[in-house]
Each structure stands twice: as C-alpha cells, then as structure tokens.
Coordinates of C-alpha atoms and ligand atoms in Angstrom, one line a residue:
X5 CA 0.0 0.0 0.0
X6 CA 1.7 3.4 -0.9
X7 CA 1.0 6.4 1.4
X8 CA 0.0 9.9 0.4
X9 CA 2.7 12.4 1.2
X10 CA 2.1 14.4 3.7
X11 CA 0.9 17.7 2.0
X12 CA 3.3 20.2 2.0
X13 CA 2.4 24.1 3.2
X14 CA 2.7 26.4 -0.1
X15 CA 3.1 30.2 -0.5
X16 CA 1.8 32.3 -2.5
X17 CA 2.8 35.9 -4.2
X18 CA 1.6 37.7 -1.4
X19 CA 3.2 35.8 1.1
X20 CA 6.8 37.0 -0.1
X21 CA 8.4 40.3 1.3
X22 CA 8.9 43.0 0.2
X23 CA 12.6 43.7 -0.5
X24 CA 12.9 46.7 2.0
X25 CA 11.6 44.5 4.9
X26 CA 14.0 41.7 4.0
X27 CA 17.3 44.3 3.9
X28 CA 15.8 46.1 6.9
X29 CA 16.2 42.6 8.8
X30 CA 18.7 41.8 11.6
X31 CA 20.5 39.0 9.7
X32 CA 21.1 40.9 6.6
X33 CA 24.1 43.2 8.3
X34 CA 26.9 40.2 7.7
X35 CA 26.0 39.9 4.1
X36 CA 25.7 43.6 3.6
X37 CA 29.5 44.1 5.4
X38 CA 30.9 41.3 3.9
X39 CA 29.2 41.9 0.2
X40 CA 28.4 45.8 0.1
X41 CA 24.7 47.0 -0.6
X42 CA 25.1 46.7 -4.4
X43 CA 25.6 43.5 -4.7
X44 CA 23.7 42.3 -1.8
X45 CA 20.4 44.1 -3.2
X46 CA 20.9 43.2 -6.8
X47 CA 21.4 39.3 -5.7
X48 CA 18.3 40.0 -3.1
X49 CA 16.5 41.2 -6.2
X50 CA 16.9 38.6 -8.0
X51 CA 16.5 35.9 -5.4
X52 CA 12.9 37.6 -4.4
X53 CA 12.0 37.3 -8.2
X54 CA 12.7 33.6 -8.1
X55 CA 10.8 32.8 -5.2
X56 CA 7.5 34.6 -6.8
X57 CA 7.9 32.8 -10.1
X58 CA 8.1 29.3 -7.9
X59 CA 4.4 30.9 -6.6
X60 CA 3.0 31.2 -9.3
X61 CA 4.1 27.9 -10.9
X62 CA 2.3 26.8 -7.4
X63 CA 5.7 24.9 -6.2
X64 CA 7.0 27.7 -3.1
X65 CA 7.3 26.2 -0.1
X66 CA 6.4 28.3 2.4
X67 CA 9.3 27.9 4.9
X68 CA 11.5 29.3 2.2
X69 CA 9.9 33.0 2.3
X70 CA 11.0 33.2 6.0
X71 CA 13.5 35.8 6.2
X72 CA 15.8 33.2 8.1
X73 CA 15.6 31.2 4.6
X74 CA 15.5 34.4 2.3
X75 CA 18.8 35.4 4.3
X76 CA 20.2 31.6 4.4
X77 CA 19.8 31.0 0.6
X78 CA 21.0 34.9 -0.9
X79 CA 24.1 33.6 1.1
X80 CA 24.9 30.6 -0.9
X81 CA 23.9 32.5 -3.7
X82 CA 26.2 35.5 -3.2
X83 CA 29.4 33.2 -1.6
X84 CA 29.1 31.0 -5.5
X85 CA 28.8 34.2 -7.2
X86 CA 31.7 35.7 -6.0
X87 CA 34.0 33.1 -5.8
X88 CA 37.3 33.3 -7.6
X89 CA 36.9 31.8 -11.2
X90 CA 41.2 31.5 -10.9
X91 CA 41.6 29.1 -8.5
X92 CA 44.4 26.7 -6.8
X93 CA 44.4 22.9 -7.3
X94 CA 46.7 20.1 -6.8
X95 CA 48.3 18.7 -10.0
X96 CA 48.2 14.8 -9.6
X97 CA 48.6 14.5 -13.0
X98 CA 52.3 13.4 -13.1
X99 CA 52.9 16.3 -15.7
X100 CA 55.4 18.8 -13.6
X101 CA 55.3 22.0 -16.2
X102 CA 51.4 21.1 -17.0
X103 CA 50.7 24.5 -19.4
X104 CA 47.1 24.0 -19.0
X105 CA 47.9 24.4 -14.6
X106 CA 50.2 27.5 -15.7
X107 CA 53.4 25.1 -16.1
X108 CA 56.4 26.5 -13.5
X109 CA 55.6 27.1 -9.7
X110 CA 57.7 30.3 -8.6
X111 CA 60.0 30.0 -5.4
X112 CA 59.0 32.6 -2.9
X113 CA 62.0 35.1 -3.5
X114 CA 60.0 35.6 -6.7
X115 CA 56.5 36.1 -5.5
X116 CA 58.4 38.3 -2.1
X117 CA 59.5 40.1 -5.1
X118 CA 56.5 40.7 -7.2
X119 CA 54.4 41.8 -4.5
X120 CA 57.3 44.3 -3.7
X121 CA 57.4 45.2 -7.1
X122 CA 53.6 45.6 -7.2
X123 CA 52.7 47.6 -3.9
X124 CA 55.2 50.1 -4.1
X125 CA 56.7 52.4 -7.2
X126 CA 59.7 50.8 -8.6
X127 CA 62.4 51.9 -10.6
X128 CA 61.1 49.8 -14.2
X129 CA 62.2 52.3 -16.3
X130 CA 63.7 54.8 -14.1
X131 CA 67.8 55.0 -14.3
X132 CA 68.5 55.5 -10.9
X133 CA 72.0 56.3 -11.8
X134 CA 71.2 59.3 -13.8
X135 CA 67.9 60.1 -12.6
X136 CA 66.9 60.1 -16.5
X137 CA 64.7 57.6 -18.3
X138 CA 65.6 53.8 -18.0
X139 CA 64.9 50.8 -20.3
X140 CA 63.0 48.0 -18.1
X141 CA 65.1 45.4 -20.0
X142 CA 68.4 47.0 -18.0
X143 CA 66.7 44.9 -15.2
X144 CA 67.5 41.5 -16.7
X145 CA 70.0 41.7 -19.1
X146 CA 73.1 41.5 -17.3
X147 CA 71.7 38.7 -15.7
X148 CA 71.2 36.9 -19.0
X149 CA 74.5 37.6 -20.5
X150 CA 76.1 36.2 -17.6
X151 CA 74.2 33.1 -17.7
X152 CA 74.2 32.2 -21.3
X153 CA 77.5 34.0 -22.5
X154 CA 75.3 35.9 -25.4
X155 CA 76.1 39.5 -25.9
X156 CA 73.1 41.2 -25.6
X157 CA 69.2 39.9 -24.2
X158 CA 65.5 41.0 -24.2
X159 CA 62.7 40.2 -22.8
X160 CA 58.9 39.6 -24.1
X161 CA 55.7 38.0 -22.8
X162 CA 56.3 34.2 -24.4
X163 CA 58.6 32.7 -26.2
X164 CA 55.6 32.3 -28.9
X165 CA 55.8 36.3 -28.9
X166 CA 59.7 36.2 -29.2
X167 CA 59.5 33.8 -31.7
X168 CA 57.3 36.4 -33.9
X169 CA 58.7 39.3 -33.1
X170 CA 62.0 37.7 -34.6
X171 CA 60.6 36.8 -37.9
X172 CA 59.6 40.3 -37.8
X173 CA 61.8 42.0 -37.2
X174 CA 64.7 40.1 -39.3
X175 CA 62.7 38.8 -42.3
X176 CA 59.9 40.6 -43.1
X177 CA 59.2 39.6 -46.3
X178 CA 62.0 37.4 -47.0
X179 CA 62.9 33.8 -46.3
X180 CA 63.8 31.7 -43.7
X181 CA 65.1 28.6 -44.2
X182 CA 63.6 25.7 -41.9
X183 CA 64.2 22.3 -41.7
X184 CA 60.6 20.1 -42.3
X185 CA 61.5 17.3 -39.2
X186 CA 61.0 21.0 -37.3
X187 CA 58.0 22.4 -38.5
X188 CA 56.4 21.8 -35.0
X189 CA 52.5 22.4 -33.6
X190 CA 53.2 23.4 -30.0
X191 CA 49.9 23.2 -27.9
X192 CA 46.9 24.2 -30.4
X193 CA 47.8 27.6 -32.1
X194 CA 51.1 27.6 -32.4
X195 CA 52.4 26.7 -35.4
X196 CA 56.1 27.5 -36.6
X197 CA 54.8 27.9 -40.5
X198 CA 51.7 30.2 -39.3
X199 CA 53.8 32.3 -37.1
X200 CA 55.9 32.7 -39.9
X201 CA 52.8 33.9 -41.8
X202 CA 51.9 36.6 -39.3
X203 CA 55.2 37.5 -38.8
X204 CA 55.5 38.3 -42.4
X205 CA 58.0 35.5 -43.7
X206 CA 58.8 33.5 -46.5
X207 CA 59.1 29.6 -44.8
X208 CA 61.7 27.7 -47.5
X209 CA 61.1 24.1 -46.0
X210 CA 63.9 22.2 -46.7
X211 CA 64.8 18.3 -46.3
X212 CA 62.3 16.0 -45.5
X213 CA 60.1 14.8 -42.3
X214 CA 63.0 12.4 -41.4
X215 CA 66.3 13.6 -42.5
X216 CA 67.6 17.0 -43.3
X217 CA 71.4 17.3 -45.1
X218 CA 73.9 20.1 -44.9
X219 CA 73.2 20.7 -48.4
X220 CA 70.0 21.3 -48.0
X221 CA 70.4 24.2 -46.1
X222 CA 73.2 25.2 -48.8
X223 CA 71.4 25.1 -51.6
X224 CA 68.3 26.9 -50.6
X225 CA 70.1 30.1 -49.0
X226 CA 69.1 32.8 -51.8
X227 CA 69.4 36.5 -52.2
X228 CA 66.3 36.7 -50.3
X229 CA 67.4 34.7 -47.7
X230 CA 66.8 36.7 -44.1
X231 CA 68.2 33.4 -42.0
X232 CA 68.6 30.1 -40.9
X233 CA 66.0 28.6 -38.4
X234 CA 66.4 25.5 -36.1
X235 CA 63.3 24.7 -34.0
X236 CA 63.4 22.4 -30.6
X237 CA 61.3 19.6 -31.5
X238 CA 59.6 20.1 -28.0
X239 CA 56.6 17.9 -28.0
X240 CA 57.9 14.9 -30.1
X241 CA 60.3 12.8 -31.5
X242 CA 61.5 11.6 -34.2
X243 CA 63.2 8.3 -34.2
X244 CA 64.2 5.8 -36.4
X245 CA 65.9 6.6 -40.1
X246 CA 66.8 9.9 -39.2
X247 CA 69.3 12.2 -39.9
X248 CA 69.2 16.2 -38.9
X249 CA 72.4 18.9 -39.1
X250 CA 73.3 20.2 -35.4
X251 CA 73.3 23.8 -34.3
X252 CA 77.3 24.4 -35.2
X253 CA 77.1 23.0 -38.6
X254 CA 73.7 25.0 -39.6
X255 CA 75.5 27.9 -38.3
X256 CA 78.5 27.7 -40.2
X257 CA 76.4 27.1 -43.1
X258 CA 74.7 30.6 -42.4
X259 CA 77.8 32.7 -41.4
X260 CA 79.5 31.2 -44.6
X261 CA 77.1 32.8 -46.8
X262 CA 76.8 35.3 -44.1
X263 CA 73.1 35.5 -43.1
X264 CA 72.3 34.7 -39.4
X265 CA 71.1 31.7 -37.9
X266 CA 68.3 31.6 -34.7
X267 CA 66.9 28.7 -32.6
X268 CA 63.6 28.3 -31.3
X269 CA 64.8 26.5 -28.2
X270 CA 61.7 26.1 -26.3
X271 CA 62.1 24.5 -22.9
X272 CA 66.0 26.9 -22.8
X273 CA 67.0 25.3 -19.7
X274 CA 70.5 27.0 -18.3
X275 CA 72.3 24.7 -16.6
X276 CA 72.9 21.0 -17.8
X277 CA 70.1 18.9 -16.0
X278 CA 72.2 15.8 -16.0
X279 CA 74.2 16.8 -12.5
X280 CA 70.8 16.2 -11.1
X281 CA 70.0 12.7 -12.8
X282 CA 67.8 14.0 -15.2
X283 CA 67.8 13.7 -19.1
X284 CA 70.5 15.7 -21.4
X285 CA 69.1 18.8 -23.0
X286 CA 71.3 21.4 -25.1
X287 CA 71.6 24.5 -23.0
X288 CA 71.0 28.0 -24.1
X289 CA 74.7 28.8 -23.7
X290 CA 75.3 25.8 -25.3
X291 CA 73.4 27.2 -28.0
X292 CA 74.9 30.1 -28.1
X293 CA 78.8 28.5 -28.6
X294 CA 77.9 26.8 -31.0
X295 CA 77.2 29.8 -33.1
X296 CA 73.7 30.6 -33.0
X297 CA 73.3 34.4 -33.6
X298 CA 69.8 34.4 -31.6
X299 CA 68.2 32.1 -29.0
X300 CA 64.7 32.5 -28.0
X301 CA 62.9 30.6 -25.3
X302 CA 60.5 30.4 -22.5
X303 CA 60.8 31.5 -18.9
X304 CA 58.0 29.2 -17.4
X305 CA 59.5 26.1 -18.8
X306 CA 62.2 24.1 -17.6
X307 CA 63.7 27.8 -16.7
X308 CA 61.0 27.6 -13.8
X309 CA 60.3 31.4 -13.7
X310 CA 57.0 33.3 -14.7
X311 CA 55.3 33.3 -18.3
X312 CA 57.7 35.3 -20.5
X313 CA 60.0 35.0 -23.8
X314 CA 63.4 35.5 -23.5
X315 CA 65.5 36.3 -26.6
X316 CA 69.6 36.2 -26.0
X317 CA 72.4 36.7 -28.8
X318 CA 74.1 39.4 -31.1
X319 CA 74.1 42.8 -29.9
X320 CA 73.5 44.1 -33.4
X321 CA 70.6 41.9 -33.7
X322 CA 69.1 43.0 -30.0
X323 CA 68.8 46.1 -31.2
X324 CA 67.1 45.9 -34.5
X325 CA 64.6 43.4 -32.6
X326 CA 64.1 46.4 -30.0
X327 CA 63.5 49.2 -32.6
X328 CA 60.5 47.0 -34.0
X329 CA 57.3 48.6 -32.8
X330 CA 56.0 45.3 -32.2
X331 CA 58.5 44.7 -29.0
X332 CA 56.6 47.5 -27.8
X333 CA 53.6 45.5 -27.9
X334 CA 54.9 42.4 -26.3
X335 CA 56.6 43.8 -23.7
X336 CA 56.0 42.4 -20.5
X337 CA 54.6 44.1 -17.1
X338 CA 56.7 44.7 -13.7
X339 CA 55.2 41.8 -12.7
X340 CA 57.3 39.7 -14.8
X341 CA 60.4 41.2 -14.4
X342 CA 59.9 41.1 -10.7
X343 CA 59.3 37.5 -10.6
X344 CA 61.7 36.8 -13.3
X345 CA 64.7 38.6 -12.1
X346 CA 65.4 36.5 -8.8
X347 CA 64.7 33.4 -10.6
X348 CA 67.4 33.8 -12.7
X349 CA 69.6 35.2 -9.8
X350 CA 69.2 31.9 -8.3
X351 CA 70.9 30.3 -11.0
X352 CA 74.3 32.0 -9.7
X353 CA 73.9 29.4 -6.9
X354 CA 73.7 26.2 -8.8
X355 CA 74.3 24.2 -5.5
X356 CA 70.7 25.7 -3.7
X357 CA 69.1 25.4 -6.9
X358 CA 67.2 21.4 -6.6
X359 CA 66.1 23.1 -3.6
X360 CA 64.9 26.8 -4.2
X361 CA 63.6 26.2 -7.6
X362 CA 60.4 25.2 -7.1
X363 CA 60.4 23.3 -10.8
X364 CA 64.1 22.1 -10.0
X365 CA 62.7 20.3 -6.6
X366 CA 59.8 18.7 -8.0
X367 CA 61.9 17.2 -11.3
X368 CA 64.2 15.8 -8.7
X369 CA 62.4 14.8 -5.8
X370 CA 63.7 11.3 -5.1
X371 CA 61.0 8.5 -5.9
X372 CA 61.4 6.9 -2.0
X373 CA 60.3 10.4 -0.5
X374 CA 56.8 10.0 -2.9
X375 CA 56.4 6.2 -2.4
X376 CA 56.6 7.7 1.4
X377 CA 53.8 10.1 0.8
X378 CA 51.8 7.5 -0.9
X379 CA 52.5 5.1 1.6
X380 CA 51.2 7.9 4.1
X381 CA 48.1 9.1 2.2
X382 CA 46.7 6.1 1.0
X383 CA 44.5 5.4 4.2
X384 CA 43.0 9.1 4.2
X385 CA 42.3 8.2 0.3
X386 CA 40.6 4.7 0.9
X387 CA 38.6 6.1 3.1
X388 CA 37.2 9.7 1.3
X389 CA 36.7 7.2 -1.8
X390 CA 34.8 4.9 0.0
X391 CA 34.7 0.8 -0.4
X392 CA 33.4 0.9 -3.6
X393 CA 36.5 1.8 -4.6
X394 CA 40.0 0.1 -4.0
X395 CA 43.2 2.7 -3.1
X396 CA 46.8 1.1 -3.6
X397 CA 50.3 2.4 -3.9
X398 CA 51.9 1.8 -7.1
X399 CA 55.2 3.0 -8.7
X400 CA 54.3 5.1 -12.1
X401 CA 56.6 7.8 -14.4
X402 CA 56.3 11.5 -14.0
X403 CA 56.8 13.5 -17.0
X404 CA 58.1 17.1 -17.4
X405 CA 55.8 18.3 -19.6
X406 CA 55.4 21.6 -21.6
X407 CA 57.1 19.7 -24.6
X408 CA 60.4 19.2 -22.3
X409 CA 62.4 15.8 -23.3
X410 CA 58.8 14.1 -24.6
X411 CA 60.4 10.7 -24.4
X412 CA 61.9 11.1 -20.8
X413 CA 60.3 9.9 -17.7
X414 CA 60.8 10.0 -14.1
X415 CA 60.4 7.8 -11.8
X416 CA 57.3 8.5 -9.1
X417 CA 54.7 6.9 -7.3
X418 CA 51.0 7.4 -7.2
X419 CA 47.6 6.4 -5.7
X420 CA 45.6 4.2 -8.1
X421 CA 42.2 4.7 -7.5
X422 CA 40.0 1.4 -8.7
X423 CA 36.7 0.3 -9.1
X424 CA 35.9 -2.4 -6.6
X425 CA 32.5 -3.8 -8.0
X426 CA 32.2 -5.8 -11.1
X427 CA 31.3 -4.7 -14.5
X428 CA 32.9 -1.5 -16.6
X429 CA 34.4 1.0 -14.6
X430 CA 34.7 4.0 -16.7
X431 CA 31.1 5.5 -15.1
X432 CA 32.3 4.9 -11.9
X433 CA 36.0 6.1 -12.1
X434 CA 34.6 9.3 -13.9
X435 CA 32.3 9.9 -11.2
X436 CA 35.3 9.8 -8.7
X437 CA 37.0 12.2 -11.0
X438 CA 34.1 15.0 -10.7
X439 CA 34.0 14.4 -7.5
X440 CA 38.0 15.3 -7.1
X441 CA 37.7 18.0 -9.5
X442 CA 34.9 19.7 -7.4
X443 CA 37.1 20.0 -3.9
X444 CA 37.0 23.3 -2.2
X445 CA 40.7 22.9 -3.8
X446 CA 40.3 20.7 -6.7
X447 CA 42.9 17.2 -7.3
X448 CA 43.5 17.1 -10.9
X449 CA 44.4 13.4 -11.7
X450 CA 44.8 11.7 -14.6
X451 CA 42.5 8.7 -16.3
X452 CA 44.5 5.9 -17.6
X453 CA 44.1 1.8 -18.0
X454 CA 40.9 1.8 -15.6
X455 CA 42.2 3.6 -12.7
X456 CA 42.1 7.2 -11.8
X457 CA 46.5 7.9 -10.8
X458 CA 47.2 10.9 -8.3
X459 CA 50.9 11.0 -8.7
X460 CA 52.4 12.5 -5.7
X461 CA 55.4 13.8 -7.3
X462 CA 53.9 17.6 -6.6
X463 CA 52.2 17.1 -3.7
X464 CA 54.8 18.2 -1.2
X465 CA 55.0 17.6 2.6
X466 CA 54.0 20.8 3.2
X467 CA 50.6 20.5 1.0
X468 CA 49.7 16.9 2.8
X469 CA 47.5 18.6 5.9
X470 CA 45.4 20.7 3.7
X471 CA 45.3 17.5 1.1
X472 CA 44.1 15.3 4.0
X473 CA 42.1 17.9 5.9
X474 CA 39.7 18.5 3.2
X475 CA 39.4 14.5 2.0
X476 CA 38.7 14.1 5.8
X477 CA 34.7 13.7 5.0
X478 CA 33.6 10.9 2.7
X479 CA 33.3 12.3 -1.0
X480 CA 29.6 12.7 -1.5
Ligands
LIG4 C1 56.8 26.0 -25.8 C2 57.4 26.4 -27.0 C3 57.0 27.6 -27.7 C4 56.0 28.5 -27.1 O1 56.4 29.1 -25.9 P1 55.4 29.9 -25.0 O2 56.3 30.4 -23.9 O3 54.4 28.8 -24.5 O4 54.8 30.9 -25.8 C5 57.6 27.9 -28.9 N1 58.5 27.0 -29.4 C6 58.9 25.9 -28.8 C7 60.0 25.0 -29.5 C8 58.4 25.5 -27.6 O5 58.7 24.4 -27.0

C-alpha cells in the first residue's frame, strides 16, 4: 500500500516580502558588510524574483519566504557568485610543467618580489644612476649575458611572442630557411609555418620529415634569404631513419654565406640537467657557442620562472629586434620582471638550486620520499573514496611536460584509484574524477588503464595537511 505524502504548506505571491523589509532585517548586516549594498540588493532582487515565479508555478514552499531562509539561501547565492573563477588545485597529474595548470611554480624570492614590485613604485624604467629615463630590459639583461654567454638579451611575454617578433623584425618579407622534421605544432595555435605567416616570412622548408642534409640548407640560402632557423622539437620525437644537421654546422652554413642563424629552443634550460640525474638537453649557452646568432625561449618552462619570452644573442641583432614597434607590444609588465629577475639570480647558486627552484625540486624529488607520501596518504584516500573503490600504492613515471624531453620519464609513485564492484568501470571512475575535481581545492588526476593515478610527485609535505584535511569527510 503506498501512502499519500504528507501535504506540503505552499506560499503564494503575497506571502513574499517586500525587498525593503527583507534588507531592513537583523541577519542581513553580515552579508551587507561582507558583500556591500550593491551586490547584496541586486542578488536580493533577483532571489525575491525567483521565489515569486516558484508561486505562481504553485511549487513555493512556504518555509522558504521566512526571512531566516531568504537570508540563508542569498548567502549561498552571493558566496558561488563571487567566488574566484582562478583558482588553486593540486596537480596529480604526473605532468610537472602542466601549461594548461600555468606550467612552472615560482619560489618565494620571486613572489616576495613581485608583491614588492607591485605595492610600491619601482624603478622599471627609471635610471637610478642618472635620474633620466631607463629601459625595463636594463633589469635582466646582465643577468642573462652572464648566464648564457650571449652578448646582448630581451625580454617579451612568451617565447611564442619572441619567436614572432624575430621573424619580424629580421625577415619581413623574406625567407627563412627551416628544416621540415622542425616544423612543429606546439599546444593548439602555435604553429612554426603560421607564425611565420603573421610575422611576415617566407618559410623555405627544406629536407624531409625524417632527414635533413647540410646541403640542404646550402642550396636553398638565396638572395632573399633573411636566415637560418632550427626549432626544438619540444613535444615529439623523431626516431628511427633519421638524420638532422646540429646547431654548429647550420651555423657555419649561415655565417659562410653570411646571413644569421636563430633557434627556437623552447624549454631553454641553463644549466645541464644531468648533475641532477635527469635527461641531457642542449643548453642555451650551449646554443649560443655553438654559433647561434639568436636564442629564443621560454621563462615558465624548464627555466621555472614566470610566463615570459626570452630572446639572447648578437648585440647588433638585440637592437634591431628592440627598434621594432611590435617589442613595444609584447613587452611584458613589472610583474614579470619582478618574478623573473630572482629566478634567474638563483641560478648563480647552482648548488641551492634542486632546492629553491620550485620546478628544479619537483623534477628531482627522489622517488622513495613519494612512495613515502603515498605510503602515508593512501588510508585518508581509501577512506574519502569509499569501499566501492579500492586505493593502492603503485610505482608510475612522472613526465616534465610543456614539450620538455617528450620521451623522458621520471620515476614517481602514485595512488591508483580502482573500481571495486564488477562490470565496466569507466562511469564509476569518472564519477570519482568529478568528485576530485569539485574539492574546495580541486585534485586534478589523470584517467588511464581503468584507474584514476594521483601522482604525488607535486604534492609536497608541506601541502599533505590541507590534502588530507579536506578529503577528511567521505566524498559525497
Ligand atoms: C613552448 C614552445 C614555444 C611556445 O612558448 P610559450 O612560452 O608557450 O609561448 C615555442 N617554441 C617551442 C619550441 C616551444 O617548445
């Protein structure tokens, strides 16, 4: 036998207050301190319109135009409203530089820094020697000479940005000779032959997807030749019957017929990453020895500073590149070079580096200290998760990311999150996901071979209380 339900109590229009009686209320004054009277009455507005249109549809419960409720509800309404839209997570992903979780973590002298930088004048373009007019690039380039041995350096907002305001400025309309294994897609919209579009240039391609020769390079260089190109093959790579001409020898082919040669180098890293046990990648002065007459790259890469393109080489072809209007365009805020200066001042102390670089420390934290962490979490996991789901430890390879050494992996551990019950578990393991995702601070994992992975590898110690407090509650 089913029951009726007991009949619920509905209002009507006329039951709802008026808007001055609801803001005149005691309860009101924390939402009107905390949210001002313009928002607060625009939200109350709205609110009150809502609950007449549920009385005329004949569905307002009439405990909900109590001014308790009124109050109660315009709260949660205001507090989602207002909520930041830019907000922190934790990257489980395994992907260390992760561009779409804004790729390098800056150490604290750099955010000390930029909120110096930002709540007090600051000399950007100010020559405190003189008292005239400065150039904000005087703030880094010393810094960048001495660590890559190039003559001269400047600064824009990415190394996308650098990379077109270098086609610009040195071959508008004329060629540029590039090498088809390099013709690269990084992340979505850029594209080495449409940059060269926008920036005005004639792309030669030369060689083919596989193997370029020497003389390929010689025997396209033209009257109309503006340079020779080599682009980091950041996100891929190719392997097999392969064949492509080094830095030096491109270089010599340039200088020989006396036309520069540049390098996209992506990732630029400045220091060899090997004295730290990870993989070989040619540095930026590297680059620069082995002839290159320009070097552009990122400084939120492997760098591990804020977003930003750095360009370092020539001093004759600095300068052209800073007369173009279009630096003037790219140029990038006090907030970058604030962040970006003692960044690179760190690298004067190699030694303290694995440790004060934020991007350095995570690439190198030793594999027993995050089977430790997962060894420690895993109990907090299991139980947020529930028992329809099964938590182990399990040893899994971190990647770099942002296109950094594609094939290279590091060694890490994770949580692998299971389905317990029978039958597929792709529902199931994307419901977990969502309910991750929407934490008060959201865990970002990663989906792969019917588990959901949290690799530890980013989660530091010091992140592990505020990780555990909020998966102290079973997920919902
Ligand atoms: C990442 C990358 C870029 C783009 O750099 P952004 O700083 O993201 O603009 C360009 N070229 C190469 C080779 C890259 O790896």
């Amino acid at each position: 036998m089913r029951q009726n339900p007991s009949p619920v109590a509905l209002a009507g229009p006329a039951d709802i207050p008026s808007l001055d009686r609801v803001l005149g209320a005691a309860p009101m004054q924390a939402l009107l301190d905390a949210y001002g009277r313009t928002q607060v009455v625009a939200g109350l507005r709205d609110h009150l319109a809502a609950l007449r249109a549920d009385a005329l549809a004949g569905r307002l419960v009439s405990g909900r135009v109590e001014t308790g409720a009124i109050v109660h509800e315009l709260a949660a309404a205001l507090k989602k409203a207002t909520e930041p839209r830019l907000r922190v997570v934790y990257n489980l992903t395994g992907t260390v530089l992760h561009t779409n979780l804004g790729r390098a973590l800056l150490p604290d002298e750099a955010v000390a820094s930029v909120v110096r930088a930002l709540t007090a004048p600051a000399n950007l373009e100010f020559d405190l020697d003189s008292g005239g007019r400065g150039d904000r690039d005087d703030l880094i380039e010393d810094l960048l000479c001495e660590l890559t041995g190039a003559e001269a350096a400047t600064v824009v907002n990415n190394n996308a940005a650098a990379v077109l305001l270098m086609l610009n400025a040195l071959a508008d309309r004329r060629e540029v000779v590039v090498s088809r294994g390099e013709l690269v897609e990084i992340g979505g919209a850029f594209r080495i032959p449409d940059i060269m579009k926008r920036a005005g240039a004639k792309l030669v391609e030369v060689g083919t997807t596989n193997r370029t020769h020497a003389r390929d390079y010689e025997e396209a260089i033209g009257p109309r030749t503006a340079m020779l190109m080599k682009v980091h093959c950041s996100n891929y790579a190719i392997t097999g019957f392969t064949k492509s001409v080094d830095v030096a020898e491109v270089a010599r082919i340039a200088h020989a017929r006396g036309v520069p040669m540049t390098v996209d180098l992506g990732s630029g890293t400045l220091l060899d990453l090997t004295q730290w046990g990870l993989p070989r990648e040619d540095t930026v002065r590297d680059t620069v020895q082995a002839g290159a007459d320009l070097v552009t790259f990122s400084g939120d890469k492997l760098l591990g500073g804020p977003q930003a393109g750095l360009l370092v080489g020539r001093a004759d072809l600095i300068r052209k590149i800073k007369k173009n209007p279009l630096k003037r365009a790219l140029r990038v805020s006090k907030l970058t070079l604030a962040a970006l200066e003692p960044v690179l001042a760190l690298y004067r102390t190699p030694e303290f580096l694995p440790e004060r670089l934020t991007t350095l420390r995570l690439l190198t934290r030793p594999q027993r200290l995050i089977q430790a962490a997962a060894d420690r979490l895993r109990d907090t996991v299991q139980h947020a998760v529930g028992a329809g789901y099964a938590v182990q430890a399990a040893p899994v390879f971190s990647q770099i990311g942002s296109g950094a050494l594609p094939a290279d992996h590091l060694p890490s551990h994770a949580l692998a999150i299971r389905h317990a019950g029978s039958g597929r578990p792709g529902r199931h393991l994307a419901r977990l996901e969502t309910l991750l995702r929407g934490l008060p601070r959201p865990v970002i994992g990663r989906l792969a071979d019917d588990a959901l992975w949290l690799d530890l590898r980013c989660l530091e110690e010091r992140d592990e209380p505020g990780f555990i407090a909020q998966l102290a509650q079973p997920l919902a």
